[in-house]
Amino acid sequence: MHIENIEDENNIVLETIDTIFYWHNTLQYDLVINEIMADPVPSVGLPEYEYLEIYNKTGYTISLYNWNLIIGDKTKVFPLKNIQPEEYVLICSELAQSELNVYGETVGLLGSNDLINAGRELALRTYEQLTIDTINYTLDWYQDENKDNGGWALERIDPENTCGRLSNWKASVDVSGGTPGKQNSVYVSNIDTSAPKLVEIKLLSSTEIELTFNEELLYQSASDTLSYLLDNSLYPTTVFLSGEEQNIIQIAFQNSFGIGEHNLKILNIEDLCSNSTGTFDTTFTYYPGFEFDIVINEIMLDVNPEPNVLPPAKYIEIYNPTEVNINLSGWSLLVNDDIAYFTDLQIDAKSFIILTDEDDEGLFLNYGTSYGIFSESNLGSSKGQISLFNDNNLLIDYLNYSSDWYDDDKRTGGWSLERIDPSNYCGLNSNWLVSDDYKGGTPGSINSVFDQNKNIGSFELLNIEILSSTKLLLQFSKNIKEGQALNTDNYFVDNGPGNPMFVSFSDTSRATIVLQFATQFSDAYIHILSIKNLLDFCENPMINPQKEFTYHLIYPEVAYAEINKMVKIIFSEEVEIVTAQQTGNYVTEPDLGTPFKVYKHATKTNEVYLEFDIPFDNGANYTIHVKNVKDLNGNSINPIELFFSYFEPKHNDLVINEILFNPKNGGVDFVEIYNNSAFPVDLNHLKIAKRDDENNIASAYLLSDVNSLFLSGKYLAISSDTSITKTNYPAISYQRFVQLNSLPSYPDDKGTVVLLFQDTVVDEFSYSSGMHLALISDANGVSLEKLNPDSESSNPQNWFSAAESVGFATPANRNSQFTEFSTENMDEIFIEPEVFSPDNDGYDDRVFIRYKFDEPGYVGSVTIFNSNGQLVKRIANNELMAVEGSFFWDGLYENNQRANIGIYIIYFEVFNLQGKVKMYKEICVVATKLR
């Protein structure tokens, strides 16, 4: 350009100027992002700086002035800069320019960590905001896991290929780690002329499918609902393009697919290079799954002790016995109270899948297909229920399992339960055995106990539960075949109700049927239910087709204090919401009056909650007068009084009284607690726990998920298998047991048991194996018993090994080593008994040294001498004494040898800081029983 005769504002003529400028109508992909050094450390040859390389493919010089470089959410603006034809320009930090200039032209735009190895979206735009090139690189683009952790650049394979993503990029193969400022080391002609190919078609639900192609697709064509036609008549309602490479299409239709094969026509889907699929057809088969199409085939409930070979992880194995592949997406698995959902999973015909915790999925890779469905498994080791539902919430299979199904020698853990015959749908527990495989189970393969096991026994009605004045729930001994089971003519109740209006299976069992009648049952009348024509799934008939039941008019059964301002009332059946929530129907004495709010539970429809303005007094008893509440059929209760008490236990109100932490072979741990208060306590508020290595409370398990009162002065044993505990420690009678799915882990050497009321610690006991009587050579199966519930749990002197005469433990009974403590009318030092026999028979096994001072602050020592004056045992040495308390001697010397028969001297010396000193000498006798 030539410029002359130009005047400024002062009429001065400027000098003549000849200059050059460049203009090119820049089009998309004239410049391309050609190389990325996202992570230069550690270097394999290049300077340790991030850079981007852009390349001018044209024969024209292009000005970059005011262009934008987009990096994630950041926008960088180019200064005055030209890029010559077929030139490379490096975009880096200003600091890096001095070292990267040797490789070519540079522009200092990058900040620290603008580029990241994991990936980021990059775009190059003109000052008019026309996008010239854009990419969204990821770690996968390196295509070499040895080069994706620093030091190597990503290089574009072919700058002329502007539509390839992953397929047109890879890690540099240059020895220096990259090729800044020159042709890429991976350069080769790589033009995409191939149409996208369908790789997979997958069912997501009864209305959704997913298509996966081999490359990124053009959004406009792939997301167009008119690009897909189902069965030559139906277009989808929505289409969604997804996936890191934008190659996955999720298609949803308005109505559910019919069972069977379907045709999907795909019309002209394009990739980014405008290569089109044309029109082609593909097929898929929809099969939703019906009852027992998938069966629960094996369960591992307890991995403590660990299996011989298998991973130490719980699992559920499912099996597809059909001839078709079944998509499990949208299916659900209910384990006790926890529900989990399947996503993106298919089980092939005649195949197994091992269901585990998410963290354990990788442990089973050598055994077959594994799927981590649980965040944490809720499989209880003693009993529980597993239910499998399809995506339409149809029950496919279920299992009510019990540890009673195990052999005694495999009950303790490390062995799975296996289904004998996958085609036997009616056998229930008779179709299950403990695994016979040396590994502990057979996940992912045919069961070790597999056999033909056709069930030919009759079934019976086990129980009738009255749900309301017009509804019954029937529990059968086997799974019932659907056909005749849903025929109302097959059920009849005498004295009025007749045939039911409706019959249905329960949601979680095919052995449970619900009958709904139009006419109410008679109050206090013994009705007879007659049943006919029912068969189980093995075509076996029913025996004893008649059963009696008695209905009683609705009434409130019991009331429980939930918190200090709330009471729960449980009625005998579902209540009508209006009368149930009228506050005037409940009056509470003393002092509380009517509640300010009453509400019916949303799912437990026979429960009503009363909230009061005034908190309950701790340890107080209350009376609720209830009236006018009705059932769903309009029957009103007779006015009635209910009683409840409110009690928040404090320290020593509830105590840990016995623990078995090292069970005998085949046994289980147990913990016994005692209600040392004058009030009942709801087990629904109590938890058993432990302390972990950091001394934090851990593994806190609720003793009951329903309200259940633990009465004053009673013992309660807690075990993961009460049948084993009772078998190992038989007694004439027991007070009470609670069975939990699992107990906290109490190690054999030492640990801490914690008892909580809600989340408050009310007692805890730190035990060790060294607390056992040293004469016991094998402490397996021997419990530690508290000498008296009133004594402090934290004092090791208050614990002793259970007596041999009772079998070394007394769960849910008074302890064999129970000792009555009384300091009334005694001297400061009192010995009891004076003659004892340390033979662990539960009778006078120790001598107690009791003390009671008139003031606190004494420090004391207790030592035992034989008749020759030799020190044989030091009981206490300069310990701070309580005002009253006790020690005991178990008849063992310092070297744990049993004391010889004879007379011994107990020397007790105390002093305080005021200089007061007291010394006591008492006599005791070690004796033995005559044989």
PDB file of N, CA and C in Angstrom, residues 85-134:
ATOM      1  N   PRO A  85       2.226 -18.418   5.786  1.00  0.00           N
ATOM      2  CA  PRO A  85       1.724 -19.646   5.146  1.00  0.00           C
ATOM      3  C   PRO A  85       2.538 -20.862   5.597  1.00  0.00           C
ATOM      4  N   GLU A  86       1.823 -21.924   5.964  1.00  0.00           N
ATOM      5  CA  GLU A  86       2.397 -23.201   6.380  1.00  0.00           C
ATOM      6  C   GLU A  86       3.414 -23.024   7.509  1.00  0.00           C
ATOM      7  N   GLU A  87       3.128 -22.042   8.377  1.00  0.00           N
ATOM      8  CA  GLU A  87       4.012 -21.773   9.526  1.00  0.00           C
ATOM      9  C   GLU A  87       3.370 -22.318  10.803  1.00  0.00           C
ATOM     10  N   TYR A  88       4.246 -22.666  11.737  1.00  0.00           N
ATOM     11  CA  TYR A  88       3.820 -23.096  13.065  1.00  0.00           C
ATOM     12  C   TYR A  88       4.115 -21.970  14.055  1.00  0.00           C
ATOM     13  N   VAL A  89       3.185 -21.708  14.954  1.00  0.00           N
ATOM     14  CA  VAL A  89       3.387 -20.729  16.028  1.00  0.00           C
ATOM     15  C   VAL A  89       3.126 -21.420  17.364  1.00  0.00           C
ATOM     16  N   LEU A  90       4.041 -21.189  18.310  1.00  0.00           N
ATOM     17  CA  LEU A  90       3.927 -21.789  19.652  1.00  0.00           C
ATOM     18  C   LEU A  90       3.327 -20.765  20.603  1.00  0.00           C
ATOM     19  N   ILE A  91       2.281 -21.160  21.289  1.00  0.00           N
ATOM     20  CA  ILE A  91       1.645 -20.314  22.291  1.00  0.00           C
ATOM     21  C   ILE A  91       2.087 -20.845  23.657  1.00  0.00           C
ATOM     22  N   CYS A  92       2.744 -19.981  24.422  1.00  0.00           N
ATOM     23  CA  CYS A  92       3.330 -20.409  25.687  1.00  0.00           C
ATOM     24  C   CYS A  92       3.254 -19.253  26.679  1.00  0.00           C
ATOM     25  N   SER A  93       3.905 -19.390  27.808  1.00  0.00           N
ATOM     26  CA  SER A  93       3.975 -18.289  28.761  1.00  0.00           C
ATOM     27  C   SER A  93       5.077 -17.326  28.330  1.00  0.00           C
ATOM     28  N   GLU A  94       5.047 -16.083  28.811  1.00  0.00           N
ATOM     29  CA  GLU A  94       6.087 -15.115  28.483  1.00  0.00           C
ATOM     30  C   GLU A  94       7.442 -15.603  28.971  1.00  0.00           C
ATOM     31  N   LEU A  95       7.434 -16.280  30.136  1.00  0.00           N
ATOM     32  CA  LEU A  95       8.676 -16.794  30.698  1.00  0.00           C
ATOM     33  C   LEU A  95       9.300 -17.844  29.789  1.00  0.00           C
ATOM     34  N   ALA A  96       8.443 -18.618  29.109  1.00  0.00           N
ATOM     35  CA  ALA A  96       8.941 -19.725  28.288  1.00  0.00           C
ATOM     36  C   ALA A  96       9.458 -19.273  26.933  1.00  0.00           C
ATOM     37  N   GLN A  97       9.121 -18.038  26.509  1.00  0.00           N
ATOM     38  CA  GLN A  97       9.443 -17.613  25.154  1.00  0.00           C
ATOM     39  C   GLN A  97      10.942 -17.656  24.866  1.00  0.00           C
ATOM     40  N   SER A  98      11.758 -17.256  25.839  1.00  0.00           N
ATOM     41  CA  SER A  98      13.192 -17.188  25.606  1.00  0.00           C
ATOM     42  C   SER A  98      13.775 -18.553  25.275  1.00  0.00           C
ATOM     43  N   GLU A  99      13.207 -19.639  25.821  1.00  0.00           N
ATOM     44  CA  GLU A  99      13.732 -20.972  25.557  1.00  0.00           C
ATOM     45  C   GLU A  99      13.041 -21.654  24.384  1.00  0.00           C
ATOM     46  N   LEU A 100      11.765 -21.295  24.117  1.00  0.00           N
ATOM     47  CA  LEU A 100      11.047 -21.941  23.018  1.00  0.00           C
ATOM     48  C   LEU A 100      11.218 -21.222  21.691  1.00  0.00           C
ATOM     49  N   ASN A 101      11.793 -19.984  21.716  1.00  0.00           N
ATOM     50  CA  ASN A 101      12.010 -19.246  20.467  1.00  0.00           C
ATOM     51  C   ASN A 101      12.900 -20.004  19.499  1.00  0.00           C
ATOM     52  N   VAL A 102      13.771 -20.871  20.016  1.00  0.00           N
ATOM     53  CA  VAL A 102      14.681 -21.617  19.138  1.00  0.00           C
ATOM     54  C   VAL A 102      13.922 -22.606  18.273  1.00  0.00           C
ATOM     55  N   TYR A 103      12.658 -22.916  18.646  1.00  0.00           N
ATOM     56  CA  TYR A 103      11.877 -23.892  17.886  1.00  0.00           C
ATOM     57  C   TYR A 103      10.951 -23.222  16.869  1.00  0.00           C
ATOM     58  N   GLY A 104      10.798 -21.895  16.968  1.00  0.00           N
ATOM     59  CA  GLY A 104       9.921 -21.199  16.036  1.00  0.00           C
ATOM     60  C   GLY A 104       9.315 -19.967  16.667  1.00  0.00           C
ATOM     61  N   GLU A 105       8.359 -19.376  15.982  1.00  0.00           N
ATOM     62  CA  GLU A 105       7.684 -18.179  16.460  1.00  0.00           C
ATOM     63  C   GLU A 105       6.876 -18.514  17.730  1.00  0.00           C
ATOM     64  N   THR A 106       6.863 -17.561  18.673  1.00  0.00           N
ATOM     65  CA  THR A 106       6.135 -17.778  19.932  1.00  0.00           C
ATOM     66  C   THR A 106       5.241 -16.580  20.234  1.00  0.00           C
ATOM     67  N   VAL A 107       4.181 -16.842  21.011  1.00  0.00           N
ATOM     68  CA  VAL A 107       3.302 -15.796  21.537  1.00  0.00           C
ATOM     69  C   VAL A 107       3.124 -16.081  23.027  1.00  0.00           C
ATOM     70  N   GLY A 108       3.398 -15.103  23.864  1.00  0.00           N
ATOM     71  CA  GLY A 108       3.305 -15.309  25.311  1.00  0.00           C
ATOM     72  C   GLY A 108       1.914 -15.058  25.841  1.00  0.00           C
ATOM     73  N   LEU A 109       1.055 -16.096  25.840  1.00  0.00           N
ATOM     74  CA  LEU A 109      -0.343 -15.951  26.293  1.00  0.00           C
ATOM     75  C   LEU A 109      -0.682 -16.838  27.494  1.00  0.00           C
ATOM     76  N   LEU A 110       0.007 -17.949  27.660  1.00  0.00           N
ATOM     77  CA  LEU A 110      -0.410 -18.936  28.673  1.00  0.00           C
ATOM     78  C   LEU A 110      -0.018 -18.496  30.076  1.00  0.00           C
ATOM     79  N   GLY A 111      -0.898 -18.816  31.044  1.00  0.00           N
ATOM     80  CA  GLY A 111      -0.572 -18.683  32.452  1.00  0.00           C
ATOM     81  C   GLY A 111      -0.161 -20.035  33.005  1.00  0.00           C
ATOM     82  N   SER A 112       0.159 -20.060  34.297  1.00  0.00           N
ATOM     83  CA  SER A 112       0.568 -21.318  34.915  1.00  0.00           C
ATOM     84  C   SER A 112      -0.627 -22.260  35.008  1.00  0.00           C
ATOM     85  N   ASN A 113      -0.409 -23.518  34.641  1.00  0.00           N
ATOM     86  CA  ASN A 113      -1.428 -24.577  34.750  1.00  0.00           C
ATOM     87  C   ASN A 113      -2.682 -24.299  33.930  1.00  0.00           C
ATOM     88  N   ASP A 114      -2.550 -23.520  32.846  1.00  0.00           N
ATOM     89  CA  ASP A 114      -3.706 -23.352  31.948  1.00  0.00           C
ATOM     90  C   ASP A 114      -4.064 -24.676  31.287  1.00  0.00           C
ATOM     91  N   LEU A 115      -3.032 -25.448  30.935  1.00  0.00           N
ATOM     92  CA  LEU A 115      -3.242 -26.748  30.314  1.00  0.00           C
ATOM     93  C   LEU A 115      -3.088 -27.825  31.381  1.00  0.00           C
ATOM     94  N   ILE A 116      -3.963 -28.816  31.378  1.00  0.00           N
ATOM     95  CA  ILE A 116      -3.844 -29.917  32.333  1.00  0.00           C
ATOM     96  C   ILE A 116      -3.820 -31.235  31.584  1.00  0.00           C
ATOM     97  N   ASN A 117      -3.131 -32.177  32.141  1.00  0.00           N
ATOM     98  CA  ASN A 117      -2.905 -33.443  31.457  1.00  0.00           C
ATOM     99  C   ASN A 117      -4.216 -34.207  31.251  1.00  0.00           C
ATOM    100  N   ALA A 118      -5.132 -34.087  32.204  1.00  0.00           N
ATOM    101  CA  ALA A 118      -6.368 -34.869  32.150  1.00  0.00           C
ATOM    102  C   ALA A 118      -7.279 -34.435  31.013  1.00  0.00           C
ATOM    103  N   GLY A 119      -7.120 -33.196  30.537  1.00  0.00           N
ATOM    104  CA  GLY A 119      -7.942 -32.750  29.431  1.00  0.00           C
ATOM    105  C   GLY A 119      -8.594 -31.409  29.670  1.00  0.00           C
ATOM    106  N   ARG A 120      -8.874 -30.702  28.580  1.00  0.00           N
ATOM    107  CA  ARG A 120      -9.511 -29.389  28.681  1.00  0.00           C
ATOM    108  C   ARG A 120     -10.008 -29.005  27.290  1.00  0.00           C
ATOM    109  N   GLU A 121     -11.068 -28.204  27.253  1.00  0.00           N
ATOM    110  CA  GLU A 121     -11.591 -27.736  25.977  1.00  0.00           C
ATOM    111  C   GLU A 121     -10.770 -26.547  25.496  1.00  0.00           C
ATOM    112  N   LEU A 122     -10.370 -26.575  24.233  1.00  0.00           N
ATOM    113  CA  LEU A 122      -9.592 -25.498  23.617  1.00  0.00           C
ATOM    114  C   LEU A 122     -10.322 -25.027  22.364  1.00  0.00           C
ATOM    115  N   ALA A 123     -10.271 -23.699  22.110  1.00  0.00           N
ATOM    116  CA  ALA A 123     -10.905 -23.161  20.898  1.00  0.00           C
ATOM    117  C   ALA A 123     -10.114 -21.954  20.410  1.00  0.00           C
ATOM    118  N   LEU A 124     -10.027 -21.806  19.100  1.00  0.00           N
ATOM    119  CA  LEU A 124      -9.374 -20.668  18.445  1.00  0.00           C
ATOM    120  C   LEU A 124     -10.439 -19.911  17.667  1.00  0.00           C
ATOM    121  N   ARG A 125     -10.613 -18.608  18.002  1.00  0.00           N
ATOM    122  CA  ARG A 125     -11.683 -17.819  17.389  1.00  0.00           C
ATOM    123  C   ARG A 125     -11.124 -16.509  16.854  1.00  0.00           C
ATOM    124  N   THR A 126     -11.705 -16.038  15.721  1.00  0.00           N
ATOM    125  CA  THR A 126     -11.324 -14.744  15.161  1.00  0.00           C
ATOM    126  C   THR A 126     -11.901 -13.640  16.042  1.00  0.00           C
ATOM    127  N   TYR A 127     -11.448 -12.396  15.750  1.00  0.00           N
ATOM    128  CA  TYR A 127     -11.998 -11.262  16.506  1.00  0.00           C
ATOM    129  C   TYR A 127     -13.483 -11.091  16.244  1.00  0.00           C
ATOM    130  N   GLU A 128     -13.996 -11.707  15.162  1.00  0.00           N
ATOM    131  CA  GLU A 128     -15.433 -11.669  14.876  1.00  0.00           C
ATOM    132  C   GLU A 128     -16.154 -12.855  15.511  1.00  0.00           C
ATOM    133  N   GLN A 129     -15.413 -13.649  16.336  1.00  0.00           N
ATOM    134  CA  GLN A 129     -15.938 -14.792  17.083  1.00  0.00           C
ATOM    135  C   GLN A 129     -16.341 -15.967  16.194  1.00  0.00           C
ATOM    136  N   LEU A 130     -15.726 -16.074  15.026  1.00  0.00           N
ATOM    137  CA  LEU A 130     -15.870 -17.272  14.213  1.00  0.00           C
ATOM    138  C   LEU A 130     -14.921 -18.332  14.762  1.00  0.00           C
ATOM    139  N   THR A 131     -15.452 -19.494  15.076  1.00  0.00           N
ATOM    140  CA  THR A 131     -14.617 -20.570  15.595  1.00  0.00           C
ATOM    141  C   THR A 131     -13.833 -21.193  14.452  1.00  0.00           C
ATOM    142  N   ILE A 132     -12.513 -21.093  14.540  1.00  0.00           N
ATOM    143  CA  ILE A 132     -11.639 -21.624  13.504  1.00  0.00           C
ATOM    144  C   ILE A 132     -11.314 -23.095  13.779  1.00  0.00           C
ATOM    145  N   ASP A 133     -11.040 -23.431  15.034  1.00  0.00           N
ATOM    146  CA  ASP A 133     -10.784 -24.826  15.398  1.00  0.00           C
ATOM    147  C   ASP A 133     -11.125 -24.988  16.878  1.00  0.00           C
ATOM    148  N   THR A 134     -11.589 -26.141  17.221  1.00  0.00           N
ATOM    149  CA  THR A 134     -11.890 -26.444  18.626  1.00  0.00           C
ATOM    150  C   THR A 134     -11.663 -27.919  18.883  1.00  0.00           C
TER     151      THR A 134
END
